Amino acid sequence: MTPASAAPLPKAYRPHAVEGRTYAFWEQGGYFQPHDRDGAPPFTIIMPPPNVTGALHLGHALTTTIEDVLCRWHRMLGEPTLWVPGVDHAGIATQNVVEAALAKEGLSRHDLGRDAFVERVWRWVNETRPRIEEQLRLMGASCDWSRTVFTLDAGPQRAVRTTFVNLFRDGKIYRGHRIINWCPRCQTAISDLEVDYEEERGALWYVRYPWADDGDGGMVIATTRPETIVADVAVAVNPEDERWRDAVGRRVRLPLPGIERELPVIADAAVQIDFGSGALKITPGHDPLDFEIGERHGLEAIRAIDWDGVMSEAAGPYAGLDRDEARRRAVADLEAAGLIVKREEYAHSVGHCQRCNTVVEPLVSDQWFVEMDALAAKAAQVVRDGEVRIVPERFTKVYLQWLENIRPWCISRQLWWGHRIPVWYCLRCDGERITVALKNEEAAGRVSDLLRQGFDEAAIVERADRVQIGEGVTPIVSGESEPEEGCGACGAGTLIQDPDVLDTWFSSGLWPHSTLGWPEQSPDLRRFYPTSVMETGYDIIFFWVARMVMLSCHNMDGVPPFRSIYLHGLVRDAGGRKMSKSLGNAIDPLVAGEQYGMDALRFTLATGSTPGNDMRMTDERLQGSRNFANKLWNGARFVLGELDGARVDRPDPAGATALLPEDRWILSRLHRLAGGVDTLLGDFQLGEAGRQIHDFLWNEFFDWYVEASKVRLRAGDRSPLPVLVHVLDSGLRLLHPYMPFVTEEIWQRLRPHLRDEAAAALIVAPYPRGEARWIDDGAERTFGALQEVVRAIRTVRAEKRVEAGRWVEAYVVADHDATILRDRAAVVEVLARARPLHVVSDRSAAPHEQVVARVLSRGEVVLPLGGLVDLAAERTRLEKEIAESEDRIRRIEGKLASDGFRTKAPAEVIAREQARHEEVQGRLRGLQSRLAELE
């Protein structure tokens, strides 16, 4: 089947009548699947999987458009092209959505229990996944849907478990007691990258910590968080700070009432001498730097704020208070005790959860971590060695700097939805042994049975938190086999799986090879790995891109996952603001596609972006792209209408000299464009390539060549048809990756007129590469002279407001180009609406009085004014306007000369009047010049 009938193109382009039918034609034709062609190397893109949490936004539309442009281009180049689509389970985001739905029913996940809650999430996911895939289809994504992957499919699950076990065996995954970022709202640990820092106005309190030996005074310490004083275990100073050198070794009292604790004064080089008083309160349980200092000095980490953001029992008199209320109470108590020396306004960065914007709490917890140093070193090496190229290049430095300063990655999340950590604990051994194994159905069943028998989550988490991997404890690593029936240590204990799940980015980090079948050595993995391009936004270069490089190099024997990384910018509104629902400035891509056509949306996104830079989306740009689609449609209707069923051959370079100047010009411009576009697309300059295609089709082809060809066609000369058809065909091919629907629809009507055309669809038709033998500098220079004459006449017509349909007389004074202008005078006359057109070789042969003249690069255009305007009426009009302008100038000058105005008027009012004076004077000079032309 074909997407269009043999009937003529309808008068107007209606995207909705074309898009669905055309997409079905491509999909049913198998055009989205990679087909080997003479051993050509494949082009492969793995789609950044959109979250399963609902509708796609403009960022997804931009990603989809860019990747589809690349895939369609490489497919038309004859390369086996694979674009693997997928969807991400989005752990925290998805769980939050389903929990919000439960809350409306008056339920929580704990009311359901883990198994029932996960089942509820699966039901929701099974409803949303098809909607996301349908939205991608509507956008024209030419993915191989037979290879669609979900991050919780069996294949990715096995890849995740295999990677976890291998990293554990290599000593790169460990369970550690460390400080992490905790979101009290999402109730889970989050990585450093998932914390957004916002500058907030706060206060810096200077608090006096009295000496424990009852000596006078004490140490003054500056803090932004008085509520955490209850968890202080020491005071630290820099050993180079002479102000506090004698204090080291002494002790101070914790200044809050109700808690009797003495704090040692210690020396540590990490303390900043120039912050506050130079003395730092050490709270290892609630600050990352303090935790590191505490580790070095063997200090206790007290958790005074609990997992829900409420003060714990360790907070003494503040237990049970919200952390903000505890701050107010602590300040009040310190003031009452006379221990606040001063308070300063202070702006500082406060970490917020990226998903819910809750203030993050640093807490000490037992979590699973990946040691990143070796992984990061390899990921940096493949970029430095040129195995992986980052576009734009400036992000290479950003990428390498992050890898050089990388910290351990906390990969465990306290969620129920996601990849369950493949670790089992023996209940009988009370946590002295751990079995690390790949999850399987039998093990999952045992865990579910245990839960139903009464082991509640709190007990499991508590038991898991007591597990230590240390000296004398040898974890049983079972690799890819099933967990043992019982504990390998005691032989009788029951195994229960770790309740946490893995960070979503852990599974996403395996995406380039898990989607192709790894850990199996599948045919797809052998054929399509490494992939060609990873295209995504620059804002997730650390979240995802760097982690893909690290984990892929580890799993794939050092081979990086892709050859190029293309980073696009963000889509912003007309004012440059980031789009969001809360601001009310978000644009739904499907609504925009419904209003303007999906081709218009795609073209706007593709041509509005440059590598690594943000773009602004406006209705005006969308309207411009829609107008371009209509221009293409109407121009194609004209060409098809002239064919009258004829089949034509492509122009032959051997006969190029017999072609007319406009024919050689447009063919030269076409092949120059094709060569430039090939270079631009190869360098990921998609926006510039699209803009050049647009300018060529709209301006050079339709506005110049098609209009010029009408002179011959209306005279019964059909010689332009081969050139018209060839250029239209080539233009559709060049534009197809950007605007696939309208180009395929037109091309299917054009195809029967293309003699010996082998391709059944434009999506697989060969892409123009540009042939040097068609480049004709002489033809471009010759036709350029005709264009210059036409533009000059059009400019004068516009200035004199000549009606569009009115013909005007014109003289062209030319020496070098006189012959071509005489030969193609009919073309100039039609394009400029200038008849008769006199081509003369000397200025004396053209009129001198009452004319408008425009100088050309090699000649002059002269137009008698009598043919442009009613001279008497124009003279009267100009004289009237000159008199009015002179009167306005006199009034303004009188005002500016007034001493009263100069002394009393504000400076801005005087400046405004001076500007008006200059403006009116400029207008007067222009009017006088035009009147002089009449005289």
PDB file of C-alpha atoms in Angstrom, residues 285-423:
ATOM      1  CA  GLY A 285      24.966  12.771  62.067  1.00  0.00           C
ATOM      2  CA  HIS A 286      23.752  15.765  60.048  1.00  0.00           C
ATOM      3  CA  ASP A 287      26.555  17.202  57.929  1.00  0.00           C
ATOM      4  CA  PRO A 288      28.794  15.520  55.319  1.00  0.00           C
ATOM      5  CA  LEU A 289      31.948  17.435  56.272  1.00  0.00           C
ATOM      6  CA  ASP A 290      31.329  16.826  59.961  1.00  0.00           C
ATOM      7  CA  PHE A 291      30.838  13.122  59.220  1.00  0.00           C
ATOM      8  CA  GLU A 292      34.247  12.940  57.523  1.00  0.00           C
ATOM      9  CA  ILE A 293      35.881  14.795  60.428  1.00  0.00           C
ATOM     10  CA  GLY A 294      34.097  12.492  62.859  1.00  0.00           C
ATOM     11  CA  GLU A 295      35.392   9.416  60.996  1.00  0.00           C
ATOM     12  CA  ARG A 296      38.962  10.710  61.251  1.00  0.00           C
ATOM     13  CA  HIS A 297      38.658  11.390  64.984  1.00  0.00           C
ATOM     14  CA  GLY A 298      36.513   8.412  66.003  1.00  0.00           C
ATOM     15  CA  LEU A 299      33.517  10.523  67.029  1.00  0.00           C
ATOM     16  CA  GLU A 300      29.981   9.267  67.559  1.00  0.00           C
ATOM     17  CA  ALA A 301      27.302  10.195  64.989  1.00  0.00           C
ATOM     18  CA  ILE A 302      24.073  11.152  66.799  1.00  0.00           C
ATOM     19  CA  ARG A 303      20.866  11.303  64.747  1.00  0.00           C
ATOM     20  CA  ALA A 304      18.778  14.082  66.282  1.00  0.00           C
ATOM     21  CA  ILE A 305      16.438  14.386  63.268  1.00  0.00           C
ATOM     22  CA  ASP A 306      14.508  11.309  62.246  1.00  0.00           C
ATOM     23  CA  TRP A 307      13.572   9.963  58.818  1.00  0.00           C
ATOM     24  CA  ASP A 308      10.341  11.998  58.703  1.00  0.00           C
ATOM     25  CA  GLY A 309      12.026  15.337  59.449  1.00  0.00           C
ATOM     26  CA  VAL A 310      10.868  15.268  63.101  1.00  0.00           C
ATOM     27  CA  MET A 311      13.294  15.538  66.004  1.00  0.00           C
ATOM     28  CA  SER A 312      14.221  12.127  67.479  1.00  0.00           C
ATOM     29  CA  GLU A 313      14.493  11.021  71.107  1.00  0.00           C
ATOM     30  CA  ALA A 314      18.170  11.979  70.955  1.00  0.00           C
ATOM     31  CA  ALA A 315      17.024  15.618  70.663  1.00  0.00           C
ATOM     32  CA  GLY A 316      16.047  15.628  74.341  1.00  0.00           C
ATOM     33  CA  PRO A 317      13.571  18.437  75.119  1.00  0.00           C
ATOM     34  CA  TYR A 318      12.947  19.012  71.385  1.00  0.00           C
ATOM     35  CA  ALA A 319      11.940  15.416  70.601  1.00  0.00           C
ATOM     36  CA  GLY A 320       8.777  15.213  68.501  1.00  0.00           C
ATOM     37  CA  LEU A 321       9.067  18.733  67.097  1.00  0.00           C
ATOM     38  CA  ASP A 322       9.300  19.492  63.415  1.00  0.00           C
ATOM     39  CA  ARG A 323      12.865  20.531  62.566  1.00  0.00           C
ATOM     40  CA  ASP A 324      11.778  24.100  61.762  1.00  0.00           C
ATOM     41  CA  GLU A 325       9.924  24.453  65.042  1.00  0.00           C
ATOM     42  CA  ALA A 326      12.910  22.938  66.851  1.00  0.00           C
ATOM     43  CA  ARG A 327      15.095  25.657  65.356  1.00  0.00           C
ATOM     44  CA  ARG A 328      12.827  28.390  66.712  1.00  0.00           C
ATOM     45  CA  ARG A 329      12.744  26.757  70.169  1.00  0.00           C
ATOM     46  CA  ALA A 330      16.510  26.281  70.266  1.00  0.00           C
ATOM     47  CA  VAL A 331      17.131  29.927  69.340  1.00  0.00           C
ATOM     48  CA  ALA A 332      14.696  31.060  72.030  1.00  0.00           C
ATOM     49  CA  ASP A 333      16.409  28.877  74.663  1.00  0.00           C
ATOM     50  CA  LEU A 334      19.868  30.104  73.672  1.00  0.00           C
ATOM     51  CA  GLU A 335      18.716  33.710  73.835  1.00  0.00           C
ATOM     52  CA  ALA A 336      17.159  33.108  77.270  1.00  0.00           C
ATOM     53  CA  ALA A 337      20.458  31.674  78.468  1.00  0.00           C
ATOM     54  CA  GLY A 338      22.369  34.666  77.100  1.00  0.00           C
ATOM     55  CA  LEU A 339      24.449  32.464  74.820  1.00  0.00           C
ATOM     56  CA  ILE A 340      23.681  34.092  71.447  1.00  0.00           C
ATOM     57  CA  VAL A 341      26.413  36.655  70.856  1.00  0.00           C
ATOM     58  CA  LYS A 342      24.954  38.049  67.621  1.00  0.00           C
ATOM     59  CA  ARG A 343      22.766  37.213  64.624  1.00  0.00           C
ATOM     60  CA  GLU A 344      23.594  38.043  60.990  1.00  0.00           C
ATOM     61  CA  GLU A 345      21.490  37.873  57.829  1.00  0.00           C
ATOM     62  CA  TYR A 346      23.024  35.159  55.713  1.00  0.00           C
ATOM     63  CA  ALA A 347      22.385  33.837  52.181  1.00  0.00           C
ATOM     64  CA  HIS A 348      23.397  30.227  51.662  1.00  0.00           C
ATOM     65  CA  SER A 349      22.656  27.266  49.382  1.00  0.00           C
ATOM     66  CA  VAL A 350      20.101  24.818  50.734  1.00  0.00           C
ATOM     67  CA  GLY A 351      19.662  21.378  49.178  1.00  0.00           C
ATOM     68  CA  HIS A 352      16.194  20.391  47.971  1.00  0.00           C
ATOM     69  CA  CYS A 353      14.905  17.107  46.628  1.00  0.00           C
ATOM     70  CA  GLN A 354      14.808  17.384  42.853  1.00  0.00           C
ATOM     71  CA  ARG A 355      11.436  15.619  42.661  1.00  0.00           C
ATOM     72  CA  CYS A 356       9.380  17.144  45.456  1.00  0.00           C
ATOM     73  CA  ASN A 357      11.451  20.235  46.454  1.00  0.00           C
ATOM     74  CA  THR A 358      11.543  19.202  50.130  1.00  0.00           C
ATOM     75  CA  VAL A 359      14.640  20.366  52.023  1.00  0.00           C
ATOM     76  CA  VAL A 360      17.030  17.419  52.082  1.00  0.00           C
ATOM     77  CA  GLU A 361      18.330  16.167  55.415  1.00  0.00           C
ATOM     78  CA  PRO A 362      21.860  14.695  55.612  1.00  0.00           C
ATOM     79  CA  LEU A 363      21.499  11.520  57.691  1.00  0.00           C
ATOM     80  CA  VAL A 364      23.782   8.646  58.587  1.00  0.00           C
ATOM     81  CA  SER A 365      22.446   5.372  57.281  1.00  0.00           C
ATOM     82  CA  ASP A 366      23.419   1.886  56.145  1.00  0.00           C
ATOM     83  CA  GLN A 367      23.193   2.010  52.355  1.00  0.00           C
ATOM     84  CA  TRP A 368      24.618   0.252  49.334  1.00  0.00           C
ATOM     85  CA  PHE A 369      27.350   2.167  47.496  1.00  0.00           C
ATOM     86  CA  VAL A 370      29.378   1.808  44.315  1.00  0.00           C
ATOM     87  CA  GLU A 371      33.046   2.749  44.592  1.00  0.00           C
ATOM     88  CA  MET A 372      33.519   4.974  41.549  1.00  0.00           C
ATOM     89  CA  ASP A 373      37.234   5.738  41.235  1.00  0.00           C
ATOM     90  CA  ALA A 374      38.255   2.925  38.857  1.00  0.00           C
ATOM     91  CA  LEU A 375      35.028   3.130  36.869  1.00  0.00           C
ATOM     92  CA  ALA A 376      35.410   6.900  36.494  1.00  0.00           C
ATOM     93  CA  ALA A 377      39.045   6.630  35.411  1.00  0.00           C
ATOM     94  CA  LYS A 378      38.101   4.357  32.497  1.00  0.00           C
ATOM     95  CA  ALA A 379      35.156   6.572  31.525  1.00  0.00           C
ATOM     96  CA  ALA A 380      37.498   9.569  31.419  1.00  0.00           C
ATOM     97  CA  GLN A 381      40.150   7.696  29.455  1.00  0.00           C
ATOM     98  CA  VAL A 382      37.852   6.748  26.536  1.00  0.00           C
ATOM     99  CA  VAL A 383      36.915  10.410  26.092  1.00  0.00           C
ATOM    100  CA  ARG A 384      40.483  11.671  26.380  1.00  0.00           C
ATOM    101  CA  ASP A 385      41.630   9.040  23.861  1.00  0.00           C
ATOM    102  CA  GLY A 386      38.953  10.075  21.370  1.00  0.00           C
ATOM    103  CA  GLU A 387      37.029   6.799  21.473  1.00  0.00           C
ATOM    104  CA  VAL A 388      34.006   8.848  22.529  1.00  0.00           C
ATOM    105  CA  ARG A 389      33.353  12.339  21.162  1.00  0.00           C
ATOM    106  CA  ILE A 390      31.201  14.856  23.055  1.00  0.00           C
ATOM    107  CA  VAL A 391      29.200  17.430  21.058  1.00  0.00           C
ATOM    108  CA  PRO A 392      29.488  20.315  21.768  1.00  0.00           C
ATOM    109  CA  GLU A 393      33.120  19.972  22.729  1.00  0.00           C
ATOM    110  CA  ARG A 394      32.910  22.418  25.653  1.00  0.00           C
ATOM    111  CA  PHE A 395      31.077  19.755  27.681  1.00  0.00           C
ATOM    112  CA  THR A 396      34.130  17.492  27.518  1.00  0.00           C
ATOM    113  CA  LYS A 397      35.813  19.580  30.208  1.00  0.00           C
ATOM    114  CA  VAL A 398      32.650  19.534  32.339  1.00  0.00           C
ATOM    115  CA  TYR A 399      32.402  15.755  31.975  1.00  0.00           C
ATOM    116  CA  LEU A 400      36.049  15.140  32.891  1.00  0.00           C
ATOM    117  CA  GLN A 401      36.018  17.510  35.869  1.00  0.00           C
ATOM    118  CA  TRP A 402      33.047  15.674  37.379  1.00  0.00           C
ATOM    119  CA  LEU A 403      34.727  12.287  36.921  1.00  0.00           C
ATOM    120  CA  GLU A 404      37.938  13.559  38.485  1.00  0.00           C
ATOM    121  CA  ASN A 405      36.079  14.669  41.622  1.00  0.00           C
ATOM    122  CA  ILE A 406      33.607  11.821  41.849  1.00  0.00           C
ATOM    123  CA  ARG A 407      32.341  10.400  45.139  1.00  0.00           C
ATOM    124  CA  PRO A 408      30.875   6.985  46.000  1.00  0.00           C
ATOM    125  CA  TRP A 409      27.419   6.503  44.481  1.00  0.00           C
ATOM    126  CA  CYS A 410      24.619   5.617  46.884  1.00  0.00           C
ATOM    127  CA  ILE A 411      22.524   3.146  44.856  1.00  0.00           C
ATOM    128  CA  SER A 412      19.977   1.896  47.408  1.00  0.00           C
ATOM    129  CA  ARG A 413      16.546   3.507  47.658  1.00  0.00           C
ATOM    130  CA  GLN A 414      13.970   2.919  50.363  1.00  0.00           C
ATOM    131  CA  LEU A 415      11.194   2.249  47.856  1.00  0.00           C
ATOM    132  CA  TRP A 416       9.001  -0.681  46.878  1.00  0.00           C
ATOM    133  CA  TRP A 417       8.895  -0.031  43.139  1.00  0.00           C
ATOM    134  CA  GLY A 418      11.985  -0.850  41.128  1.00  0.00           C
ATOM    135  CA  HIS A 419      14.806  -3.364  40.878  1.00  0.00           C
ATOM    136  CA  ARG A 420      14.931  -5.121  44.257  1.00  0.00           C
ATOM    137  CA  ILE A 421      18.478  -5.363  45.547  1.00  0.00           C
ATOM    138  CA  PRO A 422      19.640  -8.983  44.933  1.00  0.00           C
ATOM    139  CA  VAL A 423      20.821  -9.566  48.488  1.00  0.00           C
TER     140      VAL A 423
END
